[in-house]
C-alpha cells in the first residue's frame, strides 16, 4: 500500500501543490472538450451534426490540447525550470482567433446553429485567457487578457455581419468567463510560485545555520591562533638573527617559541572541546527558535528533576542539534515536540523524545551518518537511540540514557 501512495506522501509541500495544480490544468482539457465542444453539439439542433460542426469540434480538441500544453510550460516557467513559453503562447492566440473566426463565419452562413457558435467561442476564449495569464509577470497585464478577448470577439461578430445585439452578448459572455478563468489560473500560478519560494527559503535557512556555525568556529580559532602565531613568527626570526651572531640568547628565544606552541596547542584543544561539547539548555532553546522561525509549532518540555552530568548534557545536546537539522531538511513538518523527561518505567533512566509530523513513509535516499554518529556519542554514556516513522505520518527519535551512578573505587 505504501508503494501506491508513496508518489504523493514522499513529495514536499511544494511538490504536492505543483502536482495538484498541474493535474487541475490537465483536467481543463477534458472540461473544455466535454462542456463547450460536445455540449454545444448536444444543445444544438436534434438532427445529426454536419461536417462543419464536426470540424469545429476537432478544432476545439486541438485548441484544448494546445492550451493544456501551454499551461504545463507556464508552470515550468513559474517554478524556474524553463524559459517563458512565448512561441507556444503566440500559437495559442493564433489558434484561438482562427477557431473563433471560423465558428462565427459558419454561424453567419448558416452551416452552424446559433446555439453552437456561442459555446465554442466562449470556451476557446476563456480557457485561452487562463493559460495566457500564467505567462505574464505583472498583474496589470493579466487583467487586460480577458477584456481584449471580449472586445475582439464582439468586433468580429459585427465584422462578419451578425447583429450588434449578438455582438454585445458575445462580449459580455467572453468577458465574464475570461475574467473568472484569468483570476483562477493567475492565483494558482502565484500560489505555486510562493510555495516554492518558501521551500527554497527553508532550505536556505538550514544552510545559513550551518554556515553561521562554521564562521563562529573559524572566528574562535582565529582569535586563539592569530596572536600566538604572530608571536611565534617574530620570536623565531629573532632567534635566527641571534643564532647567526652566535648569541646565547637564541636558545632562550626558541624555548619561548616552544612554550607558546604548547600553549597554542592547549588552547586549540579547548576550542575544539567547547565546540564538540554541546550545552543542552542552549541547544533546546536554539531548536525552539530555529523551528519556530521556519514556521513550525515547536513545543519544548523539560521534565527532568535532577542535575545532569556534563557528559550526559553534551550527548543529549548533540541529539537535539542533529534532530533539529533533520526536521528542517527532511519531510514537511508543521509541528514538533521535544521532551526531556525521566523514563516512565521508574528505572531512573533519562529519555529525550523528538517527534514531528510530515515525515515520508520511506526515506528518499540511503541513510546518512548523522544517526550513526549520535549512537556513538550516546554509547559513551551507555545510551541508546531509536528512530523511525510512526503512525499518522510522524517521525520519532528517542534517546535513552540509563541512570548515571558514580563509580566506587576500592
Tab-separated table of C-alpha atoms in Angstrom:
chain	number	residue	atom	x	y	z
A	1	UNK	CA	0.000	0.000	0.000
A	2	UNK	CA	2.864	2.363	0.785
A	3	UNK	CA	4.187	1.939	-2.765
A	4	UNK	CA	0.831	3.024	-4.174
A	5	UNK	CA	0.633	6.161	-2.027
A	6	UNK	CA	4.339	6.976	-1.885
A	7	UNK	CA	4.189	9.043	-5.079
A	8	UNK	CA	2.130	11.551	-3.052
A	9	UNK	CA	3.336	11.200	0.551
A	10	UNK	CA	7.023	11.337	-0.319
A	11	UNK	CA	6.634	14.719	-2.009
A	12	UNK	CA	7.323	18.021	-0.302
A	13	UNK	CA	4.586	20.603	0.203
A	14	UNK	CA	5.743	22.453	-2.894
A	15	UNK	CA	5.722	19.228	-4.908
A	16	UNK	CA	2.194	18.391	-3.757
A	17	UNK	CA	0.896	21.849	-4.626
A	18	UNK	CA	2.559	21.643	-8.062
A	19	UNK	CA	1.134	18.180	-8.755
A	20	UNK	CA	-2.370	19.256	-7.754
A	21	UNK	CA	-2.157	22.444	-9.844
A	22	UNK	CA	-0.719	20.702	-12.867
A	23	UNK	CA	-3.364	17.981	-12.966
A	24	UNK	CA	-6.090	20.564	-12.429
A	25	UNK	CA	-4.996	22.245	-15.651
A	26	UNK	CA	-4.818	18.879	-17.386
A	27	UNK	CA	-8.433	18.345	-16.325
A	28	UNK	CA	-9.337	21.642	-18.004
A	29	UNK	CA	-8.544	19.977	-21.328
A	30	UNK	CA	-11.275	17.407	-20.750
A	31	UNK	CA	-13.678	20.046	-19.381
A	32	UNK	CA	-13.255	22.257	-22.455
A	33	UNK	CA	-13.948	19.377	-24.843
A	34	UNK	CA	-16.898	17.878	-22.948
A	35	UNK	CA	-18.574	21.098	-21.797
A	36	UNK	CA	-18.069	23.532	-24.644
A	37	UNK	CA	-17.300	21.184	-27.533
A	38	UNK	CA	-19.630	18.225	-27.158
A	39	UNK	CA	-22.004	20.345	-25.051
A	40	UNK	CA	-22.506	22.717	-27.950
A	41	UNK	CA	-23.399	19.846	-30.269
A	42	UNK	CA	-25.795	18.293	-27.748
A	43	UNK	CA	-27.606	21.597	-27.234
A	44	UNK	CA	-27.749	22.198	-30.966
A	45	UNK	CA	-30.451	21.006	-33.399
A	46	UNK	CA	-31.777	17.468	-32.920
A	47	UNK	CA	-30.616	16.279	-36.342
A	48	UNK	CA	-27.193	14.701	-36.771
A	49	UNK	CA	-24.327	17.228	-36.683
A	50	UNK	CA	-22.927	18.191	-40.052
A	51	UNK	CA	-19.381	18.273	-41.267
A	52	UNK	CA	-18.979	21.915	-40.167
A	53	UNK	CA	-19.880	21.129	-36.546
A	54	UNK	CA	-17.642	18.049	-36.517
A	55	UNK	CA	-14.790	20.100	-37.953
A	56	UNK	CA	-15.241	22.748	-35.250
A	57	UNK	CA	-15.246	20.020	-32.607
A	58	UNK	CA	-11.950	18.681	-33.921
A	59	UNK	CA	-10.565	22.227	-33.932
A	60	UNK	CA	-11.645	22.696	-30.310
A	61	UNK	CA	-9.951	19.422	-29.354
A	62	UNK	CA	-6.711	20.679	-30.910
A	63	UNK	CA	-7.180	24.006	-29.129
A	64	UNK	CA	-7.772	22.380	-25.738
A	65	UNK	CA	-4.648	20.215	-26.033
A	66	UNK	CA	-2.615	23.255	-27.031
A	67	UNK	CA	-3.970	25.213	-24.051
A	68	UNK	CA	-3.084	22.343	-21.716
A	69	UNK	CA	0.427	22.204	-23.152
A	70	UNK	CA	0.803	25.972	-22.693
A	71	UNK	CA	-0.389	25.717	-19.079
A	72	UNK	CA	2.158	22.984	-18.355
A	73	UNK	CA	5.008	25.004	-19.871
A	74	UNK	CA	3.851	28.100	-17.996
A	75	UNK	CA	4.006	26.193	-14.696
A	76	UNK	CA	7.552	25.090	-15.529
A	77	UNK	CA	8.422	28.739	-16.150
A	78	UNK	CA	6.844	29.840	-12.869
A	79	UNK	CA	8.980	27.428	-10.832
A	80	UNK	CA	12.142	28.269	-12.789
A	81	UNK	CA	12.620	25.095	-14.844
A	82	UNK	CA	12.119	26.567	-18.338
A	83	UNK	CA	12.097	29.845	-20.183
A	84	UNK	CA	8.830	31.648	-20.738
A	85	UNK	CA	6.818	29.776	-23.432
A	86	UNK	CA	6.437	32.769	-25.742
A	87	UNK	CA	6.020	30.865	-29.007
A	88	UNK	CA	3.516	28.438	-27.510
A	89	UNK	CA	1.517	31.429	-26.261
A	90	UNK	CA	1.610	33.000	-29.737
A	91	UNK	CA	0.414	29.736	-31.288
A	92	UNK	CA	-2.419	29.550	-28.720
A	93	UNK	CA	-3.557	33.069	-29.583
A	94	UNK	CA	-3.479	32.256	-33.312
A	95	UNK	CA	-5.453	29.018	-32.951
A	96	UNK	CA	-7.968	30.737	-30.658
A	97	UNK	CA	-8.508	33.575	-33.139
A	98	UNK	CA	-8.830	31.173	-36.068
A	99	UNK	CA	-11.278	28.931	-34.228
A	100	UNK	CA	-13.498	31.813	-33.130
A	101	UNK	CA	-13.483	33.344	-36.615
A	102	UNK	CA	-14.342	30.003	-38.217
A	103	UNK	CA	-17.225	29.426	-35.790
A	104	UNK	CA	-18.659	32.897	-36.417
A	105	UNK	CA	-18.345	32.637	-40.212
A	106	UNK	CA	-20.084	29.273	-40.218
A	107	UNK	CA	-22.739	30.740	-37.936
A	108	UNK	CA	-23.183	33.651	-40.390
A	109	UNK	CA	-23.525	31.362	-43.414
A	110	UNK	CA	-25.953	29.059	-41.604
A	111	UNK	CA	-23.703	25.984	-41.558
A	112	UNK	CA	-23.611	26.054	-37.728
A	113	UNK	CA	-26.598	26.500	-35.465
A	114	UNK	CA	-26.879	29.724	-33.458
A	115	UNK	CA	-26.629	27.755	-30.184
A	116	UNK	CA	-23.359	26.049	-31.115
A	117	UNK	CA	-21.196	29.049	-32.018
A	118	UNK	CA	-21.501	30.852	-28.636
A	119	UNK	CA	-20.405	27.713	-26.757
A	120	UNK	CA	-17.363	27.245	-28.981
A	121	UNK	CA	-16.280	30.893	-28.903
A	122	UNK	CA	-16.779	31.262	-25.152
A	123	UNK	CA	-14.964	28.010	-24.382
A	124	UNK	CA	-11.920	28.718	-26.533
A	125	UNK	CA	-11.506	32.315	-25.359
A	126	UNK	CA	-11.929	31.683	-21.616
A	127	UNK	CA	-9.524	28.745	-21.419
A	128	UNK	CA	-7.025	30.575	-23.605
A	129	UNK	CA	-7.275	33.577	-21.263
A	130	UNK	CA	-6.434	31.411	-18.238
A	131	UNK	CA	-3.361	29.870	-19.814
A	132	UNK	CA	-2.090	33.183	-21.218
A	133	UNK	CA	-2.402	34.887	-17.835
A	134	UNK	CA	0.125	32.466	-16.345
A	135	UNK	CA	2.680	33.564	-18.936
A	136	UNK	CA	2.614	37.160	-17.686
A	137	UNK	CA	4.515	38.673	-14.756
A	138	UNK	CA	2.609	41.874	-13.929
A	139	UNK	CA	-0.962	41.880	-12.633
A	140	UNK	CA	-1.975	44.871	-14.716
A	141	UNK	CA	-1.056	42.908	-17.827
A	142	UNK	CA	-3.081	39.914	-16.646
A	143	UNK	CA	-6.270	41.954	-16.306
A	144	UNK	CA	-6.019	43.010	-19.973
A	145	UNK	CA	-6.248	39.470	-21.410
A	146	UNK	CA	-9.953	38.774	-20.828
A	147	UNK	CA	-11.190	42.265	-21.898
A	148	UNK	CA	-9.046	42.028	-25.041
A	149	UNK	CA	-10.648	38.701	-25.945
A	150	UNK	CA	-14.101	40.113	-25.197
A	151	UNK	CA	-13.619	43.200	-27.361
A	152	UNK	CA	-12.079	41.109	-30.129
A	153	UNK	CA	-14.990	38.664	-30.083
A	154	UNK	CA	-17.573	41.461	-30.156
A	155	UNK	CA	-15.898	43.279	-33.041
A	156	UNK	CA	-15.531	40.040	-35.004
A	157	UNK	CA	-19.235	39.282	-34.603
A	158	UNK	CA	-20.141	42.689	-36.038
A	159	UNK	CA	-17.478	42.413	-38.764
A	160	UNK	CA	-18.869	39.135	-40.132
A	161	UNK	CA	-22.318	40.721	-40.451
A	162	UNK	CA	-24.114	39.413	-37.369
A	163	UNK	CA	-26.435	41.713	-35.361
A	164	UNK	CA	-24.881	44.229	-32.955
A	165	UNK	CA	-27.010	42.891	-30.091
A	166	UNK	CA	-25.498	39.466	-30.633
A	167	UNK	CA	-22.036	41.062	-30.599
A	168	UNK	CA	-22.805	42.638	-27.232
A	169	UNK	CA	-23.886	39.238	-25.911
A	170	UNK	CA	-20.678	37.645	-27.102
A	171	UNK	CA	-18.661	40.444	-25.480
A	172	UNK	CA	-20.343	40.046	-22.085
A	173	UNK	CA	-20.124	36.234	-22.124
A	174	UNK	CA	-16.463	36.154	-23.132
A	175	UNK	CA	-15.599	38.888	-20.613
A	176	UNK	CA	-17.231	37.190	-17.621
A	177	UNK	CA	-15.908	33.700	-18.384
A	178	UNK	CA	-12.453	35.038	-19.269
A	179	UNK	CA	-12.187	37.066	-16.048
A	180	UNK	CA	-13.158	34.014	-13.996
A	181	UNK	CA	-10.558	31.747	-15.612
A	182	UNK	CA	-7.942	34.514	-15.550
A	183	UNK	CA	-8.375	35.002	-11.806
A	184	UNK	CA	-8.385	31.259	-11.063
A	185	UNK	CA	-5.308	30.484	-13.166
A	186	UNK	CA	-3.426	33.608	-12.137
A	187	UNK	CA	-3.999	32.885	-8.459
A	188	UNK	CA	-2.926	29.248	-8.899
A	189	UNK	CA	0.307	30.316	-10.578
A	190	UNK	CA	1.012	32.925	-7.896
A	191	UNK	CA	0.342	30.400	-5.123
A	192	UNK	CA	2.677	27.832	-6.687
A	193	UNK	CA	5.465	30.397	-7.014
A	194	UNK	CA	5.070	31.496	-3.375
A	195	UNK	CA	5.122	27.900	-2.116
A	196	UNK	CA	8.370	27.196	-3.979
A	197	UNK	CA	9.915	30.408	-2.666
A	198	UNK	CA	9.050	29.372	0.890
A	199	UNK	CA	10.507	25.917	0.283
A	200	UNK	CA	13.753	27.416	-1.017
A	201	UNK	CA	13.825	29.835	1.925
A	202	UNK	CA	13.578	26.937	4.391
A	203	UNK	CA	16.443	25.099	2.702
A	204	UNK	CA	18.484	28.304	2.647
A	205	UNK	CA	17.815	28.814	6.335
A	206	UNK	CA	19.245	25.406	7.165
A	207	UNK	CA	22.321	26.135	5.029
A	208	UNK	CA	22.790	29.525	6.702
A	209	UNK	CA	22.633	27.904	10.134
A	210	UNK	CA	25.471	25.542	9.160
A	211	UNK	CA	27.470	28.400	7.632
A	212	UNK	CA	26.993	30.535	10.744
A	213	UNK	CA	28.298	27.744	12.953
A	214	UNK	CA	31.353	27.338	10.708
A	215	UNK	CA	32.016	31.077	10.865
A	216	UNK	CA	31.762	31.030	14.650
A	217	UNK	CA	34.226	28.189	14.910
A	218	UNK	CA	36.600	29.865	12.446
A	219	UNK	CA	36.385	33.149	14.383
A	220	UNK	CA	37.160	31.432	17.685
A	221	UNK	CA	40.084	29.577	16.135
A	222	UNK	CA	41.436	32.779	14.599
A	223	UNK	CA	41.214	34.601	17.929
A	224	UNK	CA	43.177	31.844	19.635
A	225	UNK	CA	45.819	31.179	16.994
A	226	UNK	CA	46.272	34.576	15.331
A	227	UNK	CA	48.180	36.307	18.107
A	228	UNK	CA	50.211	33.252	19.130
A	229	UNK	CA	51.333	32.521	15.565
A	230	UNK	CA	52.380	36.146	15.120
A	231	UNK	CA	54.482	35.928	18.299
A	232	UNK	CA	55.976	32.597	17.188
A	233	UNK	CA	56.974	34.062	13.816
A	234	UNK	CA	58.541	37.128	15.457
A	235	UNK	CA	60.495	35.184	18.059
A	236	UNK	CA	61.634	32.606	15.502
A	237	UNK	CA	63.020	35.388	13.308
A	238	UNK	CA	64.743	36.927	16.318
A	239	UNK	CA	66.253	33.558	17.272
A	240	UNK	CA	67.598	33.136	13.718
A	241	UNK	CA	69.295	36.534	13.848
A	242	UNK	CA	70.782	35.821	17.275
A	243	UNK	CA	71.991	32.371	16.215
A	244	UNK	CA	73.787	33.870	13.184
A	245	UNK	CA	75.620	36.237	15.517
A	246	UNK	CA	76.496	33.439	17.884
A	247	UNK	CA	74.499	34.929	20.752
A	248	UNK	CA	73.386	32.524	23.514
A	249	UNK	CA	70.030	34.347	23.802
A	250	UNK	CA	68.883	32.432	20.717
A	251	UNK	CA	68.300	29.344	22.860
A	252	UNK	CA	66.080	31.312	25.231
A	253	UNK	CA	64.016	32.604	22.327
A	254	UNK	CA	63.484	29.091	20.953
A	255	UNK	CA	62.472	27.882	24.399
A	256	UNK	CA	59.906	30.667	24.434
A	257	UNK	CA	58.712	29.614	20.996
A	258	UNK	CA	58.292	26.065	22.261
A	259	UNK	CA	56.281	27.290	25.245
A	260	UNK	CA	53.973	29.376	23.065
A	261	UNK	CA	53.461	26.445	20.677
A	262	UNK	CA	52.406	24.160	23.524
A	263	UNK	CA	50.128	26.826	24.917
A	264	UNK	CA	48.549	27.254	21.490
A	265	UNK	CA	48.041	23.514	21.227
A	266	UNK	CA	46.235	23.524	24.565
A	267	UNK	CA	44.042	26.463	23.570
A	268	UNK	CA	43.065	24.773	20.285
A	269	UNK	CA	42.035	21.685	22.240
A	270	UNK	CA	39.865	23.894	24.461
A	271	UNK	CA	38.208	25.468	21.421
A	272	UNK	CA	37.515	22.098	19.821
A	273	UNK	CA	36.293	20.679	23.107
A	274	UNK	CA	33.909	23.591	23.546
A	275	UNK	CA	32.659	23.076	20.018
A	276	UNK	CA	32.133	19.352	20.420
A	277	UNK	CA	30.557	19.540	23.886
A	278	UNK	CA	27.072	20.881	23.178
A	279	UNK	CA	25.235	22.647	26.001
A	280	UNK	CA	21.813	21.026	26.432
A	281	UNK	CA	19.935	24.140	27.572
A	282	UNK	CA	21.375	26.204	24.734
A	283	UNK	CA	20.540	23.517	22.166
A	284	UNK	CA	16.950	23.191	23.405
A	285	UNK	CA	16.360	26.923	23.210
A	286	UNK	CA	18.120	27.102	19.850
A	287	UNK	CA	15.950	24.291	18.468
A	288	UNK	CA	12.818	26.118	19.586
A	289	UNK	CA	13.955	29.346	17.927
A	290	UNK	CA	15.090	27.771	14.641
A	291	UNK	CA	11.987	25.610	14.174
A	292	UNK	CA	9.658	28.466	15.118
A	293	UNK	CA	11.435	30.743	12.633
A	294	UNK	CA	10.869	28.072	9.971
A	295	UNK	CA	7.099	28.309	10.533
A	296	UNK	CA	6.683	25.218	12.735
A	297	UNK	CA	4.846	24.903	16.037
A	298	UNK	CA	7.698	23.726	18.281
A	299	UNK	CA	6.965	22.707	21.877
A	300	UNK	CA	9.841	22.027	24.277
A	301	UNK	CA	9.076	20.217	27.540
A	302	UNK	CA	11.773	19.874	30.221
A	303	UNK	CA	10.609	17.468	32.908
A	304	UNK	CA	13.882	16.079	34.238
A	305	UNK	CA	14.060	16.676	38.003
A	306	UNK	CA	17.771	16.277	38.605
A	307	UNK	CA	21.057	17.823	37.607
A	308	UNK	CA	22.675	16.138	34.646
A	309	UNK	CA	26.377	15.338	34.336
A	310	UNK	CA	28.340	17.279	31.750
A	311	UNK	CA	28.886	14.255	29.510
A	312	UNK	CA	25.143	13.464	29.504
A	313	UNK	CA	24.266	17.065	28.629
A	314	UNK	CA	26.802	17.006	25.804
A	315	UNK	CA	25.435	13.776	24.331
A	316	UNK	CA	21.806	14.908	24.546
A	317	UNK	CA	22.712	18.337	23.201
A	318	UNK	CA	24.098	16.694	20.081
A	319	UNK	CA	20.901	14.635	19.757
A	320	UNK	CA	18.823	17.836	19.829
A	321	UNK	CA	21.124	19.511	17.290
A	322	UNK	CA	21.040	16.606	14.817
A	323	UNK	CA	17.302	16.035	15.226
A	324	UNK	CA	16.572	19.715	14.583
A	325	UNK	CA	18.657	19.617	11.415
A	326	UNK	CA	16.792	16.523	10.196
A	327	UNK	CA	13.400	18.137	10.862
A	328	UNK	CA	14.434	21.160	8.782
A	329	UNK	CA	15.921	19.214	5.885
A	330	UNK	CA	13.629	16.204	5.583
A	331	UNK	CA	9.878	15.863	5.357
A	332	UNK	CA	7.370	18.682	5.679
A	333	UNK	CA	6.848	19.222	9.389
A	334	UNK	CA	4.219	21.595	10.780
A	335	UNK	CA	4.657	20.812	14.465
A	336	UNK	CA	7.441	19.305	16.533
A	337	UNK	CA	7.657	18.086	20.115
A	338	UNK	CA	10.913	17.917	22.111
A	339	UNK	CA	10.531	16.357	25.552
A	340	UNK	CA	13.269	15.634	28.096
A	341	UNK	CA	11.896	13.581	30.971
A	342	UNK	CA	12.575	10.703	33.322
A	343	UNK	CA	11.598	7.292	31.983
A	344	UNK	CA	8.059	6.240	32.830
A	345	UNK	CA	9.144	2.758	33.950
A	346	UNK	CA	10.751	4.104	37.148
A	347	UNK	CA	14.218	2.817	36.242
A	348	UNK	CA	15.806	6.219	36.743
A	349	UNK	CA	16.737	6.434	33.077
A	350	UNK	CA	16.516	9.684	31.145
A	351	UNK	CA	14.699	9.947	27.811
A	352	UNK	CA	14.819	12.598	25.117
A	353	UNK	CA	11.935	12.454	22.624
A	354	UNK	CA	11.882	14.409	19.360
A	355	UNK	CA	8.706	13.821	17.326
A	356	UNK	CA	7.412	15.676	14.285
A	357	UNK	CA	4.756	15.249	11.634
A	358	UNK	CA	5.078	15.440	7.851
A	359	UNK	CA	7.568	12.577	7.591
A	360	UNK	CA	7.561	10.348	4.455
A	361	UNK	CA	6.841	6.670	4.993
A	362	UNK	CA	10.024	5.651	3.213
A	363	UNK	CA	13.279	7.640	3.194
A	364	UNK	CA	14.076	9.453	-0.051
A	365	UNK	CA	17.657	8.172	-0.126
A	366	UNK	CA	20.186	6.000	1.704
A	367	UNK	CA	20.558	6.599	5.450
A	368	UNK	CA	23.107	9.232	6.393
A	369	UNK	CA	25.825	9.188	9.006
A	370	UNK	CA	24.075	11.555	11.436
A	371	UNK	CA	22.176	8.908	13.402
A	372	UNK	CA	25.198	6.607	13.448
A	373	UNK	CA	27.258	9.428	14.937
A	374	UNK	CA	24.624	10.030	17.601
A	375	UNK	CA	24.646	6.369	18.587
A	376	UNK	CA	28.416	6.568	19.021
A	377	UNK	CA	28.117	9.627	21.263
A	378	UNK	CA	25.346	8.036	23.327
A	379	UNK	CA	27.333	4.812	23.684
A	380	UNK	CA	29.907	6.757	25.722
A	381	UNK	CA	27.274	7.232	28.448
A	382	UNK	CA	25.709	3.763	27.848
A	383	UNK	CA	22.786	5.350	25.999
A	384	UNK	CA	20.710	4.002	23.110
A	385	UNK	CA	18.930	5.631	20.192
A	386	UNK	CA	15.885	4.558	18.190
A	387	UNK	CA	14.437	6.433	15.242
A	388	UNK	CA	11.820	5.760	12.603
A	389	UNK	CA	8.360	6.632	11.263
A	390	UNK	CA	5.271	6.033	13.387
A	391	UNK	CA	1.540	6.094	12.786
A	392	UNK	CA	-0.060	9.187	11.329
A	393	UNK	CA	2.894	10.171	9.158
A	394	UNK	CA	5.049	11.167	12.150
A	395	UNK	CA	8.737	10.556	12.789
A	396	UNK	CA	10.003	9.748	16.271
A	397	UNK	CA	13.537	9.878	17.607
A	398	UNK	CA	14.055	8.572	21.130
A	399	UNK	CA	17.323	8.697	23.074
A	400	UNK	CA	17.547	6.810	26.362
A	401	UNK	CA	20.349	7.128	28.882
A	402	UNK	CA	20.371	4.902	31.974
A	403	UNK	CA	20.793	6.383	35.417
A	404	UNK	CA	24.370	7.548	35.880
A	405	UNK	CA	25.774	6.053	39.086
A	406	UNK	CA	29.132	7.205	40.490
A	407	UNK	CA	31.923	4.686	40.242
A	408	UNK	CA	33.018	3.157	43.523
A	409	UNK	CA	36.741	2.701	43.777
A	410	UNK	CA	38.398	0.451	46.267
